[in-house]
Coordinates of C-alpha atoms in Angstrom, one line a residue:
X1 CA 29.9 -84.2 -22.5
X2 CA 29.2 -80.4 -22.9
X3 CA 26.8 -80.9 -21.4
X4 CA 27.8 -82.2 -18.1
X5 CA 30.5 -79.7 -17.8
X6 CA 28.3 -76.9 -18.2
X7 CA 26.1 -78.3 -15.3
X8 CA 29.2 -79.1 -13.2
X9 CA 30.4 -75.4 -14.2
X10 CA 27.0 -73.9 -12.7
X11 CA 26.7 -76.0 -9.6
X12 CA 30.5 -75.0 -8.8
X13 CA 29.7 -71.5 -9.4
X14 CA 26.7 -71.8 -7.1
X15 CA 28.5 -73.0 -4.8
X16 CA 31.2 -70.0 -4.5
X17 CA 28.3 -67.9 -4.8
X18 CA 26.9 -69.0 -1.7
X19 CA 29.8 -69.7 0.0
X20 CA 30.3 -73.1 0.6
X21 CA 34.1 -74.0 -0.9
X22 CA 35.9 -76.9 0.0
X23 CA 38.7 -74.8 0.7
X24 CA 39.7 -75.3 3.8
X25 CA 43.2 -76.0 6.1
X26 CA 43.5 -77.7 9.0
X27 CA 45.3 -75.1 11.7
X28 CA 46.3 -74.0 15.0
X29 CA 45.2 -71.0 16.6
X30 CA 48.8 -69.1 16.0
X31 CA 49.0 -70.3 12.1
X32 CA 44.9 -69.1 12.1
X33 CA 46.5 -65.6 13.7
X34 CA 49.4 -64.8 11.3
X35 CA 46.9 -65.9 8.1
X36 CA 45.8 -63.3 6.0
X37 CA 42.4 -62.3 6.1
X38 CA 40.3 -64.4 2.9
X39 CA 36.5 -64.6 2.7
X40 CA 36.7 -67.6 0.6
X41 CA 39.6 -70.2 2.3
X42 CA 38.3 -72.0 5.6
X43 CA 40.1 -72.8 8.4
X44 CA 39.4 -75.8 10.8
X45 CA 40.5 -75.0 14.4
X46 CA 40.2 -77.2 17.4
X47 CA 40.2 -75.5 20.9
X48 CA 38.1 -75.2 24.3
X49 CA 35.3 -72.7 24.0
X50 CA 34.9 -69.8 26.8
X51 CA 33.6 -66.4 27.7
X52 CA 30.4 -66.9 25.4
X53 CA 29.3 -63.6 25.3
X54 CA 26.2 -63.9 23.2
X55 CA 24.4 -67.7 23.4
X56 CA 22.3 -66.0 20.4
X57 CA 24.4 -65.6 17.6
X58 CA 27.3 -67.6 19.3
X59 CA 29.8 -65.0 20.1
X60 CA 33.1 -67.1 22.4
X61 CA 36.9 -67.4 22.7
X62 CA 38.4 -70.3 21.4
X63 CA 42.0 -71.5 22.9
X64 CA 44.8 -74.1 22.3
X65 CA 48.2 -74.4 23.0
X66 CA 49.1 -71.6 20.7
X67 CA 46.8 -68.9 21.3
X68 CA 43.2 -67.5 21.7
X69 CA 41.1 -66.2 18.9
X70 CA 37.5 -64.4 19.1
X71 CA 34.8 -66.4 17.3
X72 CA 32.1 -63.7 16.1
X73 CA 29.3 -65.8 15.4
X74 CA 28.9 -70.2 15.3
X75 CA 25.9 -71.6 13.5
X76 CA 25.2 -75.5 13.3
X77 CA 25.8 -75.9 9.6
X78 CA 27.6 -73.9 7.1
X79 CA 25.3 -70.4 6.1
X80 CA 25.9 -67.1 4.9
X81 CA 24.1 -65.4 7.5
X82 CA 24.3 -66.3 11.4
X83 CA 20.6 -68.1 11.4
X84 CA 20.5 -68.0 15.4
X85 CA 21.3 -71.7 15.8
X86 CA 23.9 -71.8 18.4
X87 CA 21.5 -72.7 20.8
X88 CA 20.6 -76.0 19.2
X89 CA 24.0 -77.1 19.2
X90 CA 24.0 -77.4 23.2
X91 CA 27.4 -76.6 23.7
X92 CA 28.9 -74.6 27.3
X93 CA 31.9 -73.0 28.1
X94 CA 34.7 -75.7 28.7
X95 CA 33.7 -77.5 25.6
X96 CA 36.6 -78.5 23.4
X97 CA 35.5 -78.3 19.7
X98 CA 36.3 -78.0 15.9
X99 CA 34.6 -75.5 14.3
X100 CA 35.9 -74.3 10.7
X101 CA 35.8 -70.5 9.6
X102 CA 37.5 -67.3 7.6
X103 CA 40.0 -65.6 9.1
X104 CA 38.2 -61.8 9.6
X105 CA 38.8 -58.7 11.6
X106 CA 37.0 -56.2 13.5
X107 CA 38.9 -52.9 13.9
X108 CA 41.8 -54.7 13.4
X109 CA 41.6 -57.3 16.0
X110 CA 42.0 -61.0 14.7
X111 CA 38.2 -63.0 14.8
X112 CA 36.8 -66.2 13.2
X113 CA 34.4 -64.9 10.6
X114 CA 32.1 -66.8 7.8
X115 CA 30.5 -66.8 10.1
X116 CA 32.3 -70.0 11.7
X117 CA 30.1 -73.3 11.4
X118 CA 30.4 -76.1 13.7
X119 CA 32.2 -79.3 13.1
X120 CA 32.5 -81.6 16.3
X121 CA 33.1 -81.7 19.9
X122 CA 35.7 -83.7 21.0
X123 CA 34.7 -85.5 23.9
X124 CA 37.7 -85.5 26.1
X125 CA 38.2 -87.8 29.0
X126 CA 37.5 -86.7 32.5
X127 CA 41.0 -86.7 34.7
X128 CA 40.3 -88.8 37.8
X129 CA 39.5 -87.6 41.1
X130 CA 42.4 -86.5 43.0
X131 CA 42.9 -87.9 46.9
X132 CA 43.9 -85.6 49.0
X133 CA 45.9 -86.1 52.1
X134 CA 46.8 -85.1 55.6
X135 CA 48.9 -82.0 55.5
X136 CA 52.5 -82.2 56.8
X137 CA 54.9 -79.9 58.6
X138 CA 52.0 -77.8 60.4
X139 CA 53.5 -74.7 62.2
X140 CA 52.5 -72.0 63.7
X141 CA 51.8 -70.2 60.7
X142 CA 51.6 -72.7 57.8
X143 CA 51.3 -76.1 56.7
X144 CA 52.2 -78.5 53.6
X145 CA 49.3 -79.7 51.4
X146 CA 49.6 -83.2 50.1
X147 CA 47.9 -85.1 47.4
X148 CA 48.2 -88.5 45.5
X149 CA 49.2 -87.8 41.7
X150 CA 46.7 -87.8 39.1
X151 CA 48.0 -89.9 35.7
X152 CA 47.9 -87.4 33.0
X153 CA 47.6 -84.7 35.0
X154 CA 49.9 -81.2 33.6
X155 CA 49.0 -79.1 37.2
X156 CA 46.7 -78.7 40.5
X157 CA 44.4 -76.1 41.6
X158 CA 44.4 -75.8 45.3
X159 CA 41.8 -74.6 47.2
X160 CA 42.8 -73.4 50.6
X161 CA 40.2 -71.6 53.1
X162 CA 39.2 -71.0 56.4
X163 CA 35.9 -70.5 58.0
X164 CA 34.7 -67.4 59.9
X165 CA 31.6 -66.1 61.3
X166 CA 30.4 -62.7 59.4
X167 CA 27.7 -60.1 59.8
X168 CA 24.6 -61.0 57.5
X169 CA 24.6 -57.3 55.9
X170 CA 23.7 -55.7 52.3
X171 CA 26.8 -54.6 50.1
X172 CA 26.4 -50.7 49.1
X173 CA 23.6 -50.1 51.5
X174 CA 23.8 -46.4 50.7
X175 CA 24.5 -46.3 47.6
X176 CA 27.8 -44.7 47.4
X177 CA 29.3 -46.7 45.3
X178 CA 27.1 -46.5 42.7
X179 CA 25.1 -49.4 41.5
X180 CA 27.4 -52.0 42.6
X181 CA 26.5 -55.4 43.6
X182 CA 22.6 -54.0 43.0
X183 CA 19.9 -54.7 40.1
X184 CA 18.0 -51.8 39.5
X185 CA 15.1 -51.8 37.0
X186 CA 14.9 -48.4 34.6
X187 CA 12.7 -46.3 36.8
X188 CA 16.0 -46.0 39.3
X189 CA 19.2 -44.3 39.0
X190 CA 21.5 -42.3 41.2
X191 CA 21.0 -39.2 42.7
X192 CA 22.8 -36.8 44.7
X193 CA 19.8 -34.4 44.5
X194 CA 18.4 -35.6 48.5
X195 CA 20.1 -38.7 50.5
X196 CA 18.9 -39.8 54.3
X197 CA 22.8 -40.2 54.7
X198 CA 26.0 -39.7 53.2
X199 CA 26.3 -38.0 49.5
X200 CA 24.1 -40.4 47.1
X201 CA 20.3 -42.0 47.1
X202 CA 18.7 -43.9 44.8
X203 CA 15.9 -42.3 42.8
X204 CA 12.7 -43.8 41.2
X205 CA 10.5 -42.9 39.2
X206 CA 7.5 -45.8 38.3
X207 CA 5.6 -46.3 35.7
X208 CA 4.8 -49.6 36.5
X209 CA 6.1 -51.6 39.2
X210 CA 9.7 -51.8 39.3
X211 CA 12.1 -53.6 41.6
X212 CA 15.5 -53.0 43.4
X213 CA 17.7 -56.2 44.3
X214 CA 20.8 -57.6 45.6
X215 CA 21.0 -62.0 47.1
X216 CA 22.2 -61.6 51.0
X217 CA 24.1 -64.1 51.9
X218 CA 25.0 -66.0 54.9
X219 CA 21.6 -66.5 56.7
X220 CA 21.0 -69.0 59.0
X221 CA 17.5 -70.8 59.8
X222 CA 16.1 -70.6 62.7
X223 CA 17.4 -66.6 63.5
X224 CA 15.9 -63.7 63.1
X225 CA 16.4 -61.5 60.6
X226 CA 15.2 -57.7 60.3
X227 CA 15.2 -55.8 56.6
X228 CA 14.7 -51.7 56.9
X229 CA 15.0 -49.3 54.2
X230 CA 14.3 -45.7 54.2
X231 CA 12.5 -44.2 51.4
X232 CA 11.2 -40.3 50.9
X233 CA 8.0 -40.2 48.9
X234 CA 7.8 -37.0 46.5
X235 CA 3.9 -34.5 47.1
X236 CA 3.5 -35.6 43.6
X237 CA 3.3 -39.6 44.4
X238 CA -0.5 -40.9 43.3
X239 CA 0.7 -44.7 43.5
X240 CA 1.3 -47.0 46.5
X241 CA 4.9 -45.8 47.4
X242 CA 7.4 -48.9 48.0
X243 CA 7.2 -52.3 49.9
X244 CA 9.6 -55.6 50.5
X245 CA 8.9 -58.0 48.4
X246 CA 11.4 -60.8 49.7
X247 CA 12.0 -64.5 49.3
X248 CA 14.5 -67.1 50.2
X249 CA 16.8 -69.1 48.2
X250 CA 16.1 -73.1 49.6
X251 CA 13.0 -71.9 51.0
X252 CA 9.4 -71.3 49.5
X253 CA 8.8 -68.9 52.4
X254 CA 7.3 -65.8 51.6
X255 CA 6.9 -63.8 55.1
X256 CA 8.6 -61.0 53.8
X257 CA 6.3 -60.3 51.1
X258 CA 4.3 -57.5 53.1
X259 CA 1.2 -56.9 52.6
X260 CA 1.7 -53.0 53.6
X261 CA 2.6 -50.6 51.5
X262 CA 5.3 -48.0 52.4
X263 CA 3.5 -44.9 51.5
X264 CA 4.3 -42.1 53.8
X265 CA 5.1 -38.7 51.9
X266 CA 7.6 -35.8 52.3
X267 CA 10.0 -37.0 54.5
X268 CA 12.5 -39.6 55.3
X269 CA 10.8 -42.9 56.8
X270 CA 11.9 -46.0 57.6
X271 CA 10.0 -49.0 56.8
X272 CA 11.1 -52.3 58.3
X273 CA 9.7 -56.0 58.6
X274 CA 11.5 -58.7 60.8
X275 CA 11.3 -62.9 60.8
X276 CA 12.8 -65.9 61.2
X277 CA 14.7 -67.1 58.7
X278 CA 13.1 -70.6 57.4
X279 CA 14.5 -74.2 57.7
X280 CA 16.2 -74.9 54.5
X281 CA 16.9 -71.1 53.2
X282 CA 20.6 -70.2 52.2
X283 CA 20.2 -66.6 51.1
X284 CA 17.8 -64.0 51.3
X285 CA 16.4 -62.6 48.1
X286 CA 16.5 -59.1 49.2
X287 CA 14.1 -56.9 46.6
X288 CA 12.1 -54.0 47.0
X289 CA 9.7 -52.7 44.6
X290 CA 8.4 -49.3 43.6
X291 CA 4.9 -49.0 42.3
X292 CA 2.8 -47.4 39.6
X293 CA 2.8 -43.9 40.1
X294 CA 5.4 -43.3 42.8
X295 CA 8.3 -41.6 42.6
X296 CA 11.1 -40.7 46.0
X297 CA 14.3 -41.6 46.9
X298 CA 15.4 -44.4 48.5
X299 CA 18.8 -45.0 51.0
X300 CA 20.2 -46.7 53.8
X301 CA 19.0 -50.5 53.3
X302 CA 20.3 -52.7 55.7
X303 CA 19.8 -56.5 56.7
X304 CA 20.8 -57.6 60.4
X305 CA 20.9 -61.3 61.5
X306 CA 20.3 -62.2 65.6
X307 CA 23.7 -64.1 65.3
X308 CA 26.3 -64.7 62.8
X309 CA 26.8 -66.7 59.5
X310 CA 29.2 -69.1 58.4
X311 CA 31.4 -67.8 55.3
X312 CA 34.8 -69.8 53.3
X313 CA 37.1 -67.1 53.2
X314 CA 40.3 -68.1 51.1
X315 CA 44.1 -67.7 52.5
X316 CA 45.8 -64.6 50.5
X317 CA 47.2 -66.2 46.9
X318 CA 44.3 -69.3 47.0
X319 CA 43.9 -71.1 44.3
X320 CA 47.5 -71.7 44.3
X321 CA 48.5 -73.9 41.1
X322 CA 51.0 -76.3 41.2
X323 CA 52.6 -77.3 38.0
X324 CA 55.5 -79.9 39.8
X325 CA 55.3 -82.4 42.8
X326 CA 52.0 -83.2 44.5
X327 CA 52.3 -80.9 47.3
X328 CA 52.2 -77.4 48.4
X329 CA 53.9 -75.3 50.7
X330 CA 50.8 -73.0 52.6
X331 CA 52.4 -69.9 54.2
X332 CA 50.9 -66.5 56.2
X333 CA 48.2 -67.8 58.2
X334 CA 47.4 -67.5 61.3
X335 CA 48.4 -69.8 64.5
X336 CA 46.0 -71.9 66.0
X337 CA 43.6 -71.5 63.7
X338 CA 41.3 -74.3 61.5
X339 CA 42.3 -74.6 57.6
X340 CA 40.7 -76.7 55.0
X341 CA 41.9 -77.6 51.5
X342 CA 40.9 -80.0 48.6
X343 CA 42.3 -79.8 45.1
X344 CA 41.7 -80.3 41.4
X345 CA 43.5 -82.1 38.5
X346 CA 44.0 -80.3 34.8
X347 CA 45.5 -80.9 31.7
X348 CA 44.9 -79.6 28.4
X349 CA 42.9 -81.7 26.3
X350 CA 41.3 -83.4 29.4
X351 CA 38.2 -82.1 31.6
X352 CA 39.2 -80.6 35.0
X353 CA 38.7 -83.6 37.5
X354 CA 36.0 -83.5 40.2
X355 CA 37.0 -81.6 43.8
X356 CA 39.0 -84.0 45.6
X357 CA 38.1 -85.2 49.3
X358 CA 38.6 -81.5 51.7
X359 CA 41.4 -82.3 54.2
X360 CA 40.9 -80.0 57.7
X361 CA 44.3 -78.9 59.4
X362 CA 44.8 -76.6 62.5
X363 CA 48.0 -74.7 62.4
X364 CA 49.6 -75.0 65.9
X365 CA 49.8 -72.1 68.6
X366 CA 47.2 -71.1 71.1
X367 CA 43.6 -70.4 69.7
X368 CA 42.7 -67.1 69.3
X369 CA 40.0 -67.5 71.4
X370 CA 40.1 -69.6 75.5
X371 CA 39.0 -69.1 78.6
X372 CA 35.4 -68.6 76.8
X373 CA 33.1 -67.7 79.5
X374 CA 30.4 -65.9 76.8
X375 CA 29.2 -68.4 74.2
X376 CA 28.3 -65.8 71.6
X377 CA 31.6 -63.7 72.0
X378 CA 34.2 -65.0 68.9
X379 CA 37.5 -63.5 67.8
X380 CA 39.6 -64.5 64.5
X381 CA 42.1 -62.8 65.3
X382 CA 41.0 -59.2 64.0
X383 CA 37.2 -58.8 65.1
X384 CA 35.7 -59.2 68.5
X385 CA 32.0 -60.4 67.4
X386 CA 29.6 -59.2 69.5
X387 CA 26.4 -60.8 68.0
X388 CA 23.6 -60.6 71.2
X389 CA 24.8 -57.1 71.1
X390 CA 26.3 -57.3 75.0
X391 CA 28.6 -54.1 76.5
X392 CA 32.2 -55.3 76.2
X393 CA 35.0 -54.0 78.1
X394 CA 38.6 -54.6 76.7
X395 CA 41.6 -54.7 78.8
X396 CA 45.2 -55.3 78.2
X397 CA 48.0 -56.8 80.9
X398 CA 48.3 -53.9 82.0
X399 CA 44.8 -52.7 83.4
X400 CA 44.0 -50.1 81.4
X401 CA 41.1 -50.0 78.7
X402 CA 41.9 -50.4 75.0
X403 CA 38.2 -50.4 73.6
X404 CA 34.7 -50.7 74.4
X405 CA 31.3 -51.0 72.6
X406 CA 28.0 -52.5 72.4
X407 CA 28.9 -54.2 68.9
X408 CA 31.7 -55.5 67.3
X409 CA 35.3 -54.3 68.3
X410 CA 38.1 -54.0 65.5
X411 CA 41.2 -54.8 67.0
X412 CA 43.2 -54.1 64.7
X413 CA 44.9 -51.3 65.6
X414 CA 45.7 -52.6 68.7
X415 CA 49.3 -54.9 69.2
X416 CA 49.9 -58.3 69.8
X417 CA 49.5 -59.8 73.0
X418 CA 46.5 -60.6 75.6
X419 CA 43.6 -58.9 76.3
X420 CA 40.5 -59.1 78.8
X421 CA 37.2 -58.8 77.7
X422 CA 34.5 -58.4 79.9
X423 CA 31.0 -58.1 79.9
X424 CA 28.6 -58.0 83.0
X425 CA 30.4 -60.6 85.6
X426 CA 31.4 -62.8 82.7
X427 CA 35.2 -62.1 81.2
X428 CA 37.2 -63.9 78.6
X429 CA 40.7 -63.9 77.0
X430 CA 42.2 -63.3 74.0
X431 CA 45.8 -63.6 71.8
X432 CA 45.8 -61.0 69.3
X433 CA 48.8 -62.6 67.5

């Protein structure tokens, strides 16, 4: 009998040692919260997993009904060190799991420690597809959204958007605000030191090749498309300077992977290639790359489209979510214009259903745009789009000229009412509302 007790004794004591206790208390987030901080006592929580920060070690917020906690580290079975096995548990962000762990802190903020080990995921039921239905009470500068109810649903995202032709274009083309909405491999950064225009350029410095990128949106097959950049190559430049190196998301077309280097040195150039864009593509894959031994400046990249794109631009406040009813009062738009809207059920404990079926509603009023004599001449209301780049008079009622240009007119500024555009012997009209 001693002798089984001292083995039990030193098993049990291995165990502590290395962590694995049987100490443990079932909990929500809010009792896991106000706990005190124990490397010994386990908690098992139960919550839906996002904003993974770190898919190696499994770093992620995990939420219920009573709160969010940090979890700093998930592995697939209990360890005392994170052994890099999040992975292999396959789990994404949306996930509702249990997952059992010490209640740590970092700097004083709350996290799950141990670190946490994984225990289940709950496989929650899908909510059904919602049907959505023709809108009711459509004005001049609204409409009601209707649906069918979802059983079990708790609320309703709503998704309400209309569609308007924009300008294919690159976002920060000159770099003044920074590196936004650009990837830039080490050899760039910012300068202020030499810029073709405006106050900033974007310096490089290659070791090996390097590459600049941003996804253009908004292309449409079948047009043309032109890419420029201007780039300054430094005396000291032995390398091959700069060149595009594009591609096309949907497409495995490659004609704007030039063959010619950009390699022109001491002062600003321009370097350009145009195309069509290819059946099938959705987005350009805008890149330029900077080669071994080169180093300049680069500034002013632009993309420009014969024509416009198509782009879903949501109504000020969409998503909207509805907790009560299944409908929704739509307000602010603009009259005679084309709305669409579909919409998604959610309740806690349940996966978010599937988009429902997009209902298309016109607000009443006169269209923006009648009396079109140009084909390629559209206003929403705000912009006159001038795509094939024709001169454009613009009148009002009373004769005399408000605005005039070669591209696209903002009229903005300008008041409600009607207004004459003409170009050549060709005129049309327009309601600014």
């Amino acid at each position: 009998m001693k002798t089984i007790t001292k083995i039990f004794l030193s098993l049990f004591t291995a165990m502590i040692a290395f962590g694995f206790t049987n100490a443990q208390t079932v909990a929500t987030i809010a009792e896991f919260l106000a706990a005190s901080e124990s490397e010994s006592v386990y908690y098992e929580l139960t919550g839906t997993m996002s904003n993974i920060t770190n898919t190696t070690y499994g770093n992620f917020d995990l939420t219920d009904g009573t709160g969010t906690v940090y979890v700093y580290g998930l592995t697939k079975t209990q360890q005392t060190e994170n052994d890099k096995s999040f992975a292999s548990i396959g789990l994404v962000e949306g996930d509702i799991i249990t997952i059992r762990g010490t209640r740590a802190s970092y700097k004083g903020d709350p996290q799950v420690g141990g670190p946490a080990y994984f225990v289940s995921k709950v496989e929650a039921s899908v909510l059904s597809t919602p049907v959505a239905i023709d809108a009711t009470e459509v004005q001049n500068t609204g409409f009601t959204a209707n649906w069918e109810a979802v059983e079990n649903a708790a609320s309703y995202e709503l998704n309400v958007w209309s569609k308007g032709e924009v300008e294919v274009g690159v976002v920060n083309p000159g770099f003044e605000n920074g590196l936004d909405d650009w990837y830039a491999e080490a050899a760039y950064s910012l300068s202020t030191e030499k810029a073709h225009t405006g106050t900033q350029s974007l310096s490089f410095n290659a070791t090996n090749t390097q590459d600049l990128r941003q996804t253009v949106n908004y292309v449409t097959p079948g047009k043309t498309i032109t890419i420029s950049y201007w780039y300054y190559l430094n005396e000291s430049t032995t390398g091959n300077g700069t060149r595009l190196w594009c591609s096309w998301e949907g497409s495995a077309d490659t004609s704007l992977q030039l063959e010619e280097y950009a390699k022109t040195k001491g002062a600003w150039t321009q370097a350009t290639a145009t195309t069509t864009v290819p059946e099938g593509a959705t987005a350009l894959k805008l890149e330029i790359r900077a080669y071994k031994n080169s180093n300049g400046y680069i500034d002013d990249i632009a993309v420009v489209q014969d024509g416009m794109g198509i782009k879903d631009t949501p109504v000020a406040g969409a998503p909207f979510v509805v907790t009560e009813g299944t409908s929704k009062e739509v307000t602010g738009l603009n009259s005679g214009t084309t709305y669409y809207y579909n919409v998604i059920a959610k309740a806690d404990g349940y996966k978010d259903s599937d988009l429902s079926n997009t209902i298309t509603v016109k607000t009443t009023g006169t269209d923006a745009l009648f009396n079109n004599t140009l084909e390629s001449i559209r206003f929403d209301g705000q912009t006159i789009y001038n795509p094939a780049k024709e001169n454009l008079m613009v009148y009002n009622l009373t004769g005399a000229l408000v605005a005039s240009g070669n591209g696209n007119i903002d009229m903005g500024n300008e008041a409600a009412g009607i207004y004459i555009v003409r170009a050549q012997n060709a005129t049309l009209k327009i309601v600014k509302q």
